[in-house]
XYZ file of C-alpha atoms in Angstrom:
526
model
C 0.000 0.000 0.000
C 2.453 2.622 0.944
C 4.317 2.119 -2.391
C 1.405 3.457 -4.286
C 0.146 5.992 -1.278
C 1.477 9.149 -3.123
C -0.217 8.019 -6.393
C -3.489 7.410 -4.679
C -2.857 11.210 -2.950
C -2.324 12.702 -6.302
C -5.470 11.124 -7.825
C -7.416 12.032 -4.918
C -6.639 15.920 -5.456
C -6.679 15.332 -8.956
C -10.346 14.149 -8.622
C -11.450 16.657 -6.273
C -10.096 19.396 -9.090
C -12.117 18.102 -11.962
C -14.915 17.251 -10.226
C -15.252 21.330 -9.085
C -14.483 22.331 -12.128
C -17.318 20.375 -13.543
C -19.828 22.269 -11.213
C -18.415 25.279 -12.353
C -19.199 24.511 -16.082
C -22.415 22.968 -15.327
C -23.603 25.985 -13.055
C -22.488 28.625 -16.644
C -25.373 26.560 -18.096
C -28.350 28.354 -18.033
C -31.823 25.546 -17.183
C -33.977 25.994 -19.767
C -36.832 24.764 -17.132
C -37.296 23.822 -13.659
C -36.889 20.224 -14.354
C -33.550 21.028 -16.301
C -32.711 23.189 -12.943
C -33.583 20.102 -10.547
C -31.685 17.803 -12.664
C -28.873 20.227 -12.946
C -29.102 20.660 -8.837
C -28.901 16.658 -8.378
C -26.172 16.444 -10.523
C -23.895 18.726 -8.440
C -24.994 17.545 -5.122
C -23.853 14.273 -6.663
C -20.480 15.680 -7.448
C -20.351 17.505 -4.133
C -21.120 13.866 -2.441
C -18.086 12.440 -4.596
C -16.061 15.450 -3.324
C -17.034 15.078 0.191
C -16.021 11.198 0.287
C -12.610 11.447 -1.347
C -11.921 14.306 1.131
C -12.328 12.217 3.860
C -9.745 9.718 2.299
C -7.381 12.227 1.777
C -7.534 13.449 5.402
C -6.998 10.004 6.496
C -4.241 9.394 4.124
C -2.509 13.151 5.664
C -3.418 11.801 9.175
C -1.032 9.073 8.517
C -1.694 6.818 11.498
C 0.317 4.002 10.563
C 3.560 6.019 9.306
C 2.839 4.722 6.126
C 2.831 8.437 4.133
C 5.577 8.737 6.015
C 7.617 5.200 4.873
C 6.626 6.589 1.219
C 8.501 9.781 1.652
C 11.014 8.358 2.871
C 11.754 5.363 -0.090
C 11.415 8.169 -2.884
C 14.958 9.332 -1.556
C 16.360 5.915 -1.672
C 16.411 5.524 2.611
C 15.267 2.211 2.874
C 16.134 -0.391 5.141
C 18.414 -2.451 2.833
C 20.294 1.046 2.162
C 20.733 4.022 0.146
C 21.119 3.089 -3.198
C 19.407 5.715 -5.038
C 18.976 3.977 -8.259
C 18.156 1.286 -7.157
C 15.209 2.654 -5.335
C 14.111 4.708 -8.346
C 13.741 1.518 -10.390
C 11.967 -0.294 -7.846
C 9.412 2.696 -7.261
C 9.220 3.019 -11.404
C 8.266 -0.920 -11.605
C 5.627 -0.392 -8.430
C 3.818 2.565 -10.019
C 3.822 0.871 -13.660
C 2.241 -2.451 -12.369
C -0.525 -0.494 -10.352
C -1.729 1.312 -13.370
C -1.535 -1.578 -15.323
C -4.054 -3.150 -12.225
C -5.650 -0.048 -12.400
C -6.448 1.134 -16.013
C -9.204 3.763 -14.820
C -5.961 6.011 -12.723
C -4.505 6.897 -16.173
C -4.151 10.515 -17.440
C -7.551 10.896 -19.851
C -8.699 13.905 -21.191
C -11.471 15.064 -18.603
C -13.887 17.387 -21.165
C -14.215 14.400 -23.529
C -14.892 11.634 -20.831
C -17.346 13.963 -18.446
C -18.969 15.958 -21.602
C -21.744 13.098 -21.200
C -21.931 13.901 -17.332
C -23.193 17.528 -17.780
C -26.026 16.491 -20.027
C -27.293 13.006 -17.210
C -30.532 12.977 -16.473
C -30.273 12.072 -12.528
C -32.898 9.613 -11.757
C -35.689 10.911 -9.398
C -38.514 9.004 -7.560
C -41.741 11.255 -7.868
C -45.424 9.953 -7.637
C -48.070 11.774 -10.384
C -49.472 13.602 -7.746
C -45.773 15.366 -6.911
C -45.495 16.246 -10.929
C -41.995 16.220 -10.664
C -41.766 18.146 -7.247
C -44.427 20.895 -8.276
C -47.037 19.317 -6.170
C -47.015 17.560 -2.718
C -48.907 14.454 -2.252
C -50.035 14.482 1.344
C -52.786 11.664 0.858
C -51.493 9.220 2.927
C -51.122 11.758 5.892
C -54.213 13.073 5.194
C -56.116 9.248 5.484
C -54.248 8.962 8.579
C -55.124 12.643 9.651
C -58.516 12.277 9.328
C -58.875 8.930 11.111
C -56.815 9.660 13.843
C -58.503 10.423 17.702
C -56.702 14.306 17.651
C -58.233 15.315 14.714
C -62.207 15.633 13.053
C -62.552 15.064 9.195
C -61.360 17.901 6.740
C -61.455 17.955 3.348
C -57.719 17.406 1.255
C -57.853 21.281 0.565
C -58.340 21.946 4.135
C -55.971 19.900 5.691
C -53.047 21.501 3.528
C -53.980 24.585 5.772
C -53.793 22.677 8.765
C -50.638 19.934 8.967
C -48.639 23.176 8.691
C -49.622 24.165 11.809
C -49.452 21.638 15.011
C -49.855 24.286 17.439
C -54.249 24.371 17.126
C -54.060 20.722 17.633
C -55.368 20.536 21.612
C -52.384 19.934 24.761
C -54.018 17.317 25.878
C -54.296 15.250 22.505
C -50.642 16.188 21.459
C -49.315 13.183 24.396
C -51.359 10.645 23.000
C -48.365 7.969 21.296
C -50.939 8.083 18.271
C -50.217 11.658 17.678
C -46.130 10.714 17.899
C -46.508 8.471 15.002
C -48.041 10.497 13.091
C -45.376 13.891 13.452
C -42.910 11.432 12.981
C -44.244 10.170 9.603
C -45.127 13.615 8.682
C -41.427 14.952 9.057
C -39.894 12.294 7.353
C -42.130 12.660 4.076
C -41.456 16.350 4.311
C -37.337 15.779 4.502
C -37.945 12.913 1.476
C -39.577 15.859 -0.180
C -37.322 18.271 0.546
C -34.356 16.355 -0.516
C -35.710 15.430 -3.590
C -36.820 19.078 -4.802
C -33.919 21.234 -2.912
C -31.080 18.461 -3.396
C -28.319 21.993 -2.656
C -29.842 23.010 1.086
C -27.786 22.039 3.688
C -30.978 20.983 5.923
C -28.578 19.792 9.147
C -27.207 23.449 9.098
C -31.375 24.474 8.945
C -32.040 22.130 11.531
C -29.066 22.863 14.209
C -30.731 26.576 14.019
C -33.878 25.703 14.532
C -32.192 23.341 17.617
C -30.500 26.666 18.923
C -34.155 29.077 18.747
C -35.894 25.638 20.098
C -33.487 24.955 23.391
C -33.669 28.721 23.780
C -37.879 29.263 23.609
C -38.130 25.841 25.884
C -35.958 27.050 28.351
C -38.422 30.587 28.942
C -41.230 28.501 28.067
C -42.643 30.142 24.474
C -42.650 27.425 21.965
C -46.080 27.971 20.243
C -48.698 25.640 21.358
C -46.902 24.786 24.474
C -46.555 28.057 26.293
C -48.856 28.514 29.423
C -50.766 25.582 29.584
C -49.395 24.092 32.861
C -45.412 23.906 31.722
C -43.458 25.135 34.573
C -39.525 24.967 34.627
C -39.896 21.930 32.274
C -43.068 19.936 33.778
C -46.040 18.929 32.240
C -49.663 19.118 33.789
C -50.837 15.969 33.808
C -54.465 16.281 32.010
C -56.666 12.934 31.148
C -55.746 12.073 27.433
C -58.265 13.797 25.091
C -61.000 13.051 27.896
C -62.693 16.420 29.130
C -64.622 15.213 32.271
C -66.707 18.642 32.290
C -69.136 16.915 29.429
C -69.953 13.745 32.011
C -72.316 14.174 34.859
C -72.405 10.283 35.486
C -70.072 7.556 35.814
C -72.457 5.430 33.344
C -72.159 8.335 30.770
C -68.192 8.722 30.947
C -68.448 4.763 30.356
C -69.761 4.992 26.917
C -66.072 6.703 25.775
C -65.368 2.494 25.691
C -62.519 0.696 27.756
C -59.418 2.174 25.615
C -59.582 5.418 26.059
C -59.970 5.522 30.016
C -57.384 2.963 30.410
C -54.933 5.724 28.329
C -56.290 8.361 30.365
C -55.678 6.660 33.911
C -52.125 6.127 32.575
C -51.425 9.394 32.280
C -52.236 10.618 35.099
C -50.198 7.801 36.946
C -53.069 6.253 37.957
C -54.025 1.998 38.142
C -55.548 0.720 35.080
C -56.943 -2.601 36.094
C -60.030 -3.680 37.267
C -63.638 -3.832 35.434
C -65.096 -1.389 33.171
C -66.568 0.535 35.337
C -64.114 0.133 38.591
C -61.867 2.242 35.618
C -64.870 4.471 35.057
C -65.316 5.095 38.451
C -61.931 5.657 39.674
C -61.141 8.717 36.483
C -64.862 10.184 37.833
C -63.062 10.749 41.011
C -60.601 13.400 39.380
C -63.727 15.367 38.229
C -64.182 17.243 41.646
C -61.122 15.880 43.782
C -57.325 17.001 42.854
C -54.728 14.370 42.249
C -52.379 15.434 45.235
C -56.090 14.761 47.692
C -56.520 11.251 46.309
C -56.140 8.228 48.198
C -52.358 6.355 47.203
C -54.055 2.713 46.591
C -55.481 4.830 43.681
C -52.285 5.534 42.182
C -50.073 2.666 40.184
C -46.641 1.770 41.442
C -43.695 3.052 41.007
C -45.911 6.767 40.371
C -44.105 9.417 42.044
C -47.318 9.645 44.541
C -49.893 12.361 44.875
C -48.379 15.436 45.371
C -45.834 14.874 42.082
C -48.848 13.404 40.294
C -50.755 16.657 41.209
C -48.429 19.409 39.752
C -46.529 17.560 37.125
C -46.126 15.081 35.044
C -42.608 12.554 35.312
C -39.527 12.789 33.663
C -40.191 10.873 31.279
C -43.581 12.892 29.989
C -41.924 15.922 29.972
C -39.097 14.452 28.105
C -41.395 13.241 25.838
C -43.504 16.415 25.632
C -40.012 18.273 24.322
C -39.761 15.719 22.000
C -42.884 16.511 20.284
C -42.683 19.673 20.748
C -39.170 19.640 18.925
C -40.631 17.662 15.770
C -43.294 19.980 15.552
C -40.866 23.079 15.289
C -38.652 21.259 12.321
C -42.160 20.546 10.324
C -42.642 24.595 11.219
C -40.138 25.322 9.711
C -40.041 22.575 6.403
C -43.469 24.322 5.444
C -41.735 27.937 5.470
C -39.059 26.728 3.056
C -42.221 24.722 1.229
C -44.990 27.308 1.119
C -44.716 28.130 -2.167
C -45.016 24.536 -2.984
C -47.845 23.980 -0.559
C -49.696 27.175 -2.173
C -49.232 25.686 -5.586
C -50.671 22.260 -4.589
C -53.535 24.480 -2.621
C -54.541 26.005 -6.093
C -53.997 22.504 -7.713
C -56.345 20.780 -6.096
C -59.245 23.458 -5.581
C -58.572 23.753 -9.543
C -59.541 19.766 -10.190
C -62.351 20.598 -7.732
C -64.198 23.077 -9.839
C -63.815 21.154 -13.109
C -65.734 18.114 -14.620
C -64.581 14.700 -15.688
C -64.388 15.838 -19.486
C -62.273 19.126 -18.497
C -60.197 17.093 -16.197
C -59.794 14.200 -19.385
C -59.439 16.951 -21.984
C -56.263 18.670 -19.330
C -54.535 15.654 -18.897
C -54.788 14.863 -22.703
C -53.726 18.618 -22.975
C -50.207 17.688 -20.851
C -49.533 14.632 -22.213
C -49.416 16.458 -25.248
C -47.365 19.265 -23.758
C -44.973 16.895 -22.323
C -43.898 15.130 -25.557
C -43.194 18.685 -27.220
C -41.780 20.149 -23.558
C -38.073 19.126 -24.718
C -38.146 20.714 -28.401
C -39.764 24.360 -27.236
C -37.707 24.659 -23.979
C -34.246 23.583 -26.395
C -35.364 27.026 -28.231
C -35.036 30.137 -26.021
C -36.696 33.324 -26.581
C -34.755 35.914 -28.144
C -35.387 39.038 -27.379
C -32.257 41.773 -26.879
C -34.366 44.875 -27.167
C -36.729 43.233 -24.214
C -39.736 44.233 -25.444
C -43.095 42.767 -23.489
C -44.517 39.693 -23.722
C -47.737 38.614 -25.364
C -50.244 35.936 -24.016
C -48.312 33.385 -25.791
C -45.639 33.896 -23.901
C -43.630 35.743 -27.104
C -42.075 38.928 -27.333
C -44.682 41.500 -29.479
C -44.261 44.947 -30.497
C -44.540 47.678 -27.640
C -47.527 49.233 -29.498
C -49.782 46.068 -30.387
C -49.174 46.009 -25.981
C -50.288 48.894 -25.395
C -53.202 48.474 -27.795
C -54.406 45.535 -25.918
C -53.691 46.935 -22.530
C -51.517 44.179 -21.476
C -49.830 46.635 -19.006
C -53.415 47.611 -17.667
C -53.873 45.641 -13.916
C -57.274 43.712 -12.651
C -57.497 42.735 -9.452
C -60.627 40.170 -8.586
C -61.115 39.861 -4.855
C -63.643 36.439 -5.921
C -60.413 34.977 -6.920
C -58.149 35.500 -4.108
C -56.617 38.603 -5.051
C -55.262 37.212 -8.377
C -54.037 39.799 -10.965
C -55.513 39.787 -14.749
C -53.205 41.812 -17.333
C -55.313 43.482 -20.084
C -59.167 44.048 -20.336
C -59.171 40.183 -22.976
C -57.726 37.854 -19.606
C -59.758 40.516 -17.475
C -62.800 39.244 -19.571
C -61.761 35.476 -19.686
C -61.490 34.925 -16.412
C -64.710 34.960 -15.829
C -65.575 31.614 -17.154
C -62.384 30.102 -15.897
C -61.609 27.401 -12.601
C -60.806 30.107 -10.216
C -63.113 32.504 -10.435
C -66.020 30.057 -10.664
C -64.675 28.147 -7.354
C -64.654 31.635 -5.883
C -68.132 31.983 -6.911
C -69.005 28.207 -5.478
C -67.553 29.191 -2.113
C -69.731 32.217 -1.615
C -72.360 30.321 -2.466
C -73.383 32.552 -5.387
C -74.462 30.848 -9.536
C -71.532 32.164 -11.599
C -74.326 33.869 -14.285
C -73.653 36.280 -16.865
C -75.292 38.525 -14.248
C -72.847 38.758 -11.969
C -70.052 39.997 -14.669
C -67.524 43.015 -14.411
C -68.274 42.396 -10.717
C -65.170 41.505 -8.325
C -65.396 42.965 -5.171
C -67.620 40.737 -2.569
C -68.546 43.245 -0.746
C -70.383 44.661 -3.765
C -71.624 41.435 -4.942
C -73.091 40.701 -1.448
C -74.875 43.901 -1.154
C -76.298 43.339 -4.785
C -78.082 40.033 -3.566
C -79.400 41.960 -0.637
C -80.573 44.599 -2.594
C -82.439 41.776 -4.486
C -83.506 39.778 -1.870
C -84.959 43.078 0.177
C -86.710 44.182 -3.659
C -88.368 41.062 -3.348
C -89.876 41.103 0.583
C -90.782 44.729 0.335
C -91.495 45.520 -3.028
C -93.176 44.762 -6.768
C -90.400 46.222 -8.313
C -88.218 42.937 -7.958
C -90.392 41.044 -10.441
C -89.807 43.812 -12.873
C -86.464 43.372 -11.843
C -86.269 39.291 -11.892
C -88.119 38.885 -15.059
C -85.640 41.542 -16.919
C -82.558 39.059 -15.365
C -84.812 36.187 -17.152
C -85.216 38.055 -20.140
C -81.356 38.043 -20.522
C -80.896 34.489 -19.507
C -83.811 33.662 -22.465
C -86.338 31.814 -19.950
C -89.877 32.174 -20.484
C -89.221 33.824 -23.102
C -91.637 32.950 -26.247
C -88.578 31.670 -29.354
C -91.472 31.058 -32.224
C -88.189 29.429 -34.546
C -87.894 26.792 -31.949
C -90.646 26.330 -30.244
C -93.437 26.600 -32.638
C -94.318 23.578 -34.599
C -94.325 22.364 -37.909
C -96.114 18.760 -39.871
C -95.407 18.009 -43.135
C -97.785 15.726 -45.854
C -95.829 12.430 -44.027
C -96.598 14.057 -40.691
C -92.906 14.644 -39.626
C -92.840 17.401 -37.051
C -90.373 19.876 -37.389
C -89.732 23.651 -35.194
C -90.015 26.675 -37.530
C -86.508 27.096 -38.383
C -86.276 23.796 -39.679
C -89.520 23.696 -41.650
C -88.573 26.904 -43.420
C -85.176 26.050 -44.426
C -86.473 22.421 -45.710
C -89.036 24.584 -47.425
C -86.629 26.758 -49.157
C -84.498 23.697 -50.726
C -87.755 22.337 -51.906
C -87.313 19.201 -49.879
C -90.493 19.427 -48.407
C-alpha cells in the first residue's frame, strides 16, 4: 500500500479538481426549465457527495496513522532499510507505479472534457409519484387518510388539511401526548425531509435544523414554543391532564363509560393512575378526578412506582416531559419545512381546488392537454426566446411589439377579490377569467351561480350587497319582479322563441320547429 500511497494522494486531489471544475461549467449553463434546474441541482450535489467522500480519504491518508505516508517519503529518496542506493530505489518505485496502473487502467491521465462531456447532459434519476409532478405538487394523501382517522383530529377535506398539517400548534395539549399523535409527526417529518431532498437536493438541511435546535433549546428554556406556552409547563413539567378526555361533558359515571374501555385505560395512565379492574371500577376511579385534585386522592389509587400524589398533582414525570419536548421539537422542524415549502404547498392548494371546480371531461381533456405538452416540452424549452431589445410579452408567452401592448392593454392591472386577489393583465384575460376554474370556485364558495349577471363584478362586498338589494326588492317591493323577469329576459327563460318552439307537420306528418320547416321549405325538400 504505501508504495502506491502518493499516487493514490495525487489522484485524490486530482479528482477533487475536476470534479469542481465540472460544477463550475455545469452551473455557466443556463436551465432551460425547472426540471432542467432540478436535474442540474442533483447532478452537483452528486459531485459535491463524490467530493465530500474522497476528502475524507485524503484526510486520512494526511493523518497518517500508521507512518505509512511517512515510509513513502522516505523510499522516494532511496532511505530504505536495505540502504541508500538511489537507483536502485528509483527503479523499484518506477516498476511499483507501472504495475498499479496496469491493475488499475481507470488512474490513467484521460482527457477530462471528452470523458465527463456526457456527465453535464445526465438525467439524474428521481422518484416522484403523479401527484408530486416532478416536485411541483405535494402528495399528502397518505397523511391526510391517517389525519382524518386519527382520535386528535375531526374530518377535513384534502384542501383543508393543507392549511392545517402546517400548523401543530391548534391541535389541543391534551391530545398532542397521545403515542398516536407521535406516530403520526414522525411520519409527517420524514415525508417532508424525502420531499425536501428530492426538490432542494443543494440546502444544507442539518445546518437548517441545528438553528432551529438553537431558537428551540432557547424558547423551551423561557417557556414560548407555540402551542406549548402557558398551559401548565413550569420549569420543564407537564400538567398531567386525562388524554383527550374532558370530564366537564360527564355528569355520570355510566355516561363517561360509553367513551369504551381504551380510552380511560390511556387516560388513567397518564395521570399515573391503576388501570386494572372492570369497566366501570376504571370508570369510576377517572370520575373521582372530576371534583377531587390528584395530590387529595387516596395512594391505593395511584399505580406503582408513580411518584405519589403530590408529584402526580403538579406535574407530570420525567419521562412525559421528556417526551412532551420531543414533540414539541418535531413539531418546530415541520414549522419550519413548510416555510421553506410554502410556495409549494400554495401551488398544490390552487392545484387541487382547480380539479375541484372542473368536470370529468375538463379534467380528461387537461390531462390529454399535458400529455401532449410533455412530448413537445423538450423541443420548445431547447429554443429560447430571443429578445435583446426586451420588449413585453404577449399571451403566448412571445415577445410583441410595444404598441400592439399597449393596444391591448396588457400593461393595464385587474385585481378580482372572488379569486383570491389574483391579478388579470389586459381588459381580454380581465374578460376570460370569468368563465375560468378560479373565479367560478370563488363563486361556489360564496355560495353565489356564476351567471352572466354577476359579470364586471369583483369585489364581494359589492356582490353581497347586490343580492341583498335583491332579496330586500323582493320582501318589500313589486319592483323585484320587474327586476327578476328583466334578469330572465337576458338568460332567455320564459321567453316565447317562435323558430324553436313553434311547430311544424309536413304531408308524411314529420314534425319539425319553424326554423327547420322553413329552411327544408326553401331547398324544396319538403
Amino acid at each position: 500500500m504505501s508504495s502506491t500511497l502518493l499516487e493514490v494522494t495525487r489522484a485524490g486531489h486530482e479528482e477533487v479538481e475536476r470534479l469542481e471544475r465540472l460544477i463550475v461549467k455545469d452551473f455557466q449553463n443556463e436551465p432551460a426549465s425547472s426540471k432542467d434546474r432540478l436535474f442540474q441541482s442533483h447532478r452537483v450535489r452528486n459531485m459535491i457527495d463524490q467530493i465530500t467522500t474522497t476528502s475524507i480519504k485524503l484526510v486520512e491518508i494526511y493523518e497518517d496513522k500508521d507512518n505509512a505516508r511517512k515510509d513513502d517519503i522516505a523510499a522516494l529518496g532511496g532511505q530504505t532499510a536495505t540502504g541508500t542506493n538511489v537507483f536502485s530505489a528509483f527503479y523499484d518505485r518506477l516498476k511499483e507505479i507501472r504495475e498499479y496502473h496496469r491493475r488499475h487502467p481507470a488512474a490513467r491521465v484521460v482527457d477530462a472534457n471528452e470523458e465527463h462531456e456526457e456527465l453535464l447532459k445526465e438525467e439524474p434519476r428521481i422518484e416522484f409519484t403523479g401527484e408530486e409532478a416532478m416536485g411541483r405538487y405535494l402528495d399528502m394523501h397518505e397523511l391526510y387518510n391517517e389525519y382524518i382517522n386519527s382520535k386528535f383530529a375531526e374530518p377535513i377535506e384534502y384542501s383543508a388539511y393543507l392549511d392545517v398539517f402546517a400548523q401543530p400548534h391548534k391541535i389541543s395539549r391534551k391530545l398532542k401526548l397521545t403515542r398516536q399523535y407521535r406516530e403520526y409527526l414522525e411520519k409527517l417529518l420524514e415525508h417532508l425531509i424525502y420531499f425536501f431532498e428530492r426538490t432542494e437536493p443543494l440546502q444544507d438541511l442539518e445546518r437548517i435544523f441545528s438553528k432551529v435546535i438553537a431558537e428551540f433549546e432557547e424558547e423551551w428554556a423561557d417557556g414560548k414554543v407555540q402551542g406549548w406556552d402557558n398551559e401548565g409547563q413550569e420549569n420543564g413539567h407537564v400538567s398531567a391532564q386525562p388524554s383527550g378526555i374532558d370530564l366537564d361533558y360527564y355528569s355520570t359515571v355510566e355516561e363517561l363509560m360509553e367513551v369504551g374501555p381504551e380510552r380511560l385505560k390511556e387516560a388513567l395512565a397518564a395521570l399515573g393512575l391503576k388501570t386494572g379492574g372492570t369497566f366501570q371500577q376504571r370508570a369510576e376511579r377517572l370520575f373521582l378526578t372530576k371534583h377531587t385534585p390528584l395530590e387529595q386522592l387516596d395512594r391505593k389509587h395511584f399505580a406503582k412506582g408513580s411518584r405519589g400524589a403530590e408529584q402526580n398533582g403538579f406535574a407530570a414525570t420525567p419521562q412525559q416531559a421528556e417526551s412532551s419536548k420531543a414533540i414539541a421539537f418535531t413539531e418546530a422542524k415541520i414549522i419550519k419545512l413548510c416555510d421553506l415549502l410554502h410556495e409549494t404547498i400554495v401551488r398544490t392548494k390552487e392545484n387541487v381546488e382547480k380539479k375541484q371546480a372542473l368536470t370529468y371531461e375538463e379534467m380528461e381533456a387537461e390531462r390529454e392537454e399535458e400529455d401532449i405538452q410533455a412530448d413537445s416540452e423538450s423541443d420548445d424549452e431547447e429554443q429560447q426566446i430571443y429578445n435583446p431589445l426586451k420588449l413585453p410579452m404577449g399571451w403566448d408567452g412571445k415577445p410583441i411589439p410595444y404598441w400592439l401592448y399597449k393596444l391591448h392593454g396588457l400593461g393595464q392591472e385587474f385585481k378580482c377579490e372572488i379569486c383570491g386577489n389574483h391579478s388579470y393583465w389586459g381588459r381580454r384575460a380581465y374578460e376570460r377569467h370569468f368563465k375560468e376554474w378560479r373565479h367560478q370556485h370563488g363563486m361556489r364558495c360564496l355560495g353565489i351561480p356564476n351567471t352572466k349577471n354577476f359579470n364586471e363584478i369583483t369585489s364581494i362586498e359589492v356582490l353581497f350587497s347586490l343580492i341583498l338589494f335583491v332579496v330586500y326588492s323582493f320582501v318589500c317591493s313589486e319592483e323585484a319582479k320587474v327586476l327578476w323577469e328583466g334578469i330572465q329576459e337576458k338568460q332567455g327563460v320564459n321567453k316565447w322563441r317562435p323558430e324553436l318552439e313553434e311547430e311544424y307537420e309536413d304531408k308524411e306528418g314529420n314534425i319539425y320547429n319553424k326554423k327547420t320547416y322553413t329552411d327544408l321549405q326553401r331547398q324544396g325538400l319538403i
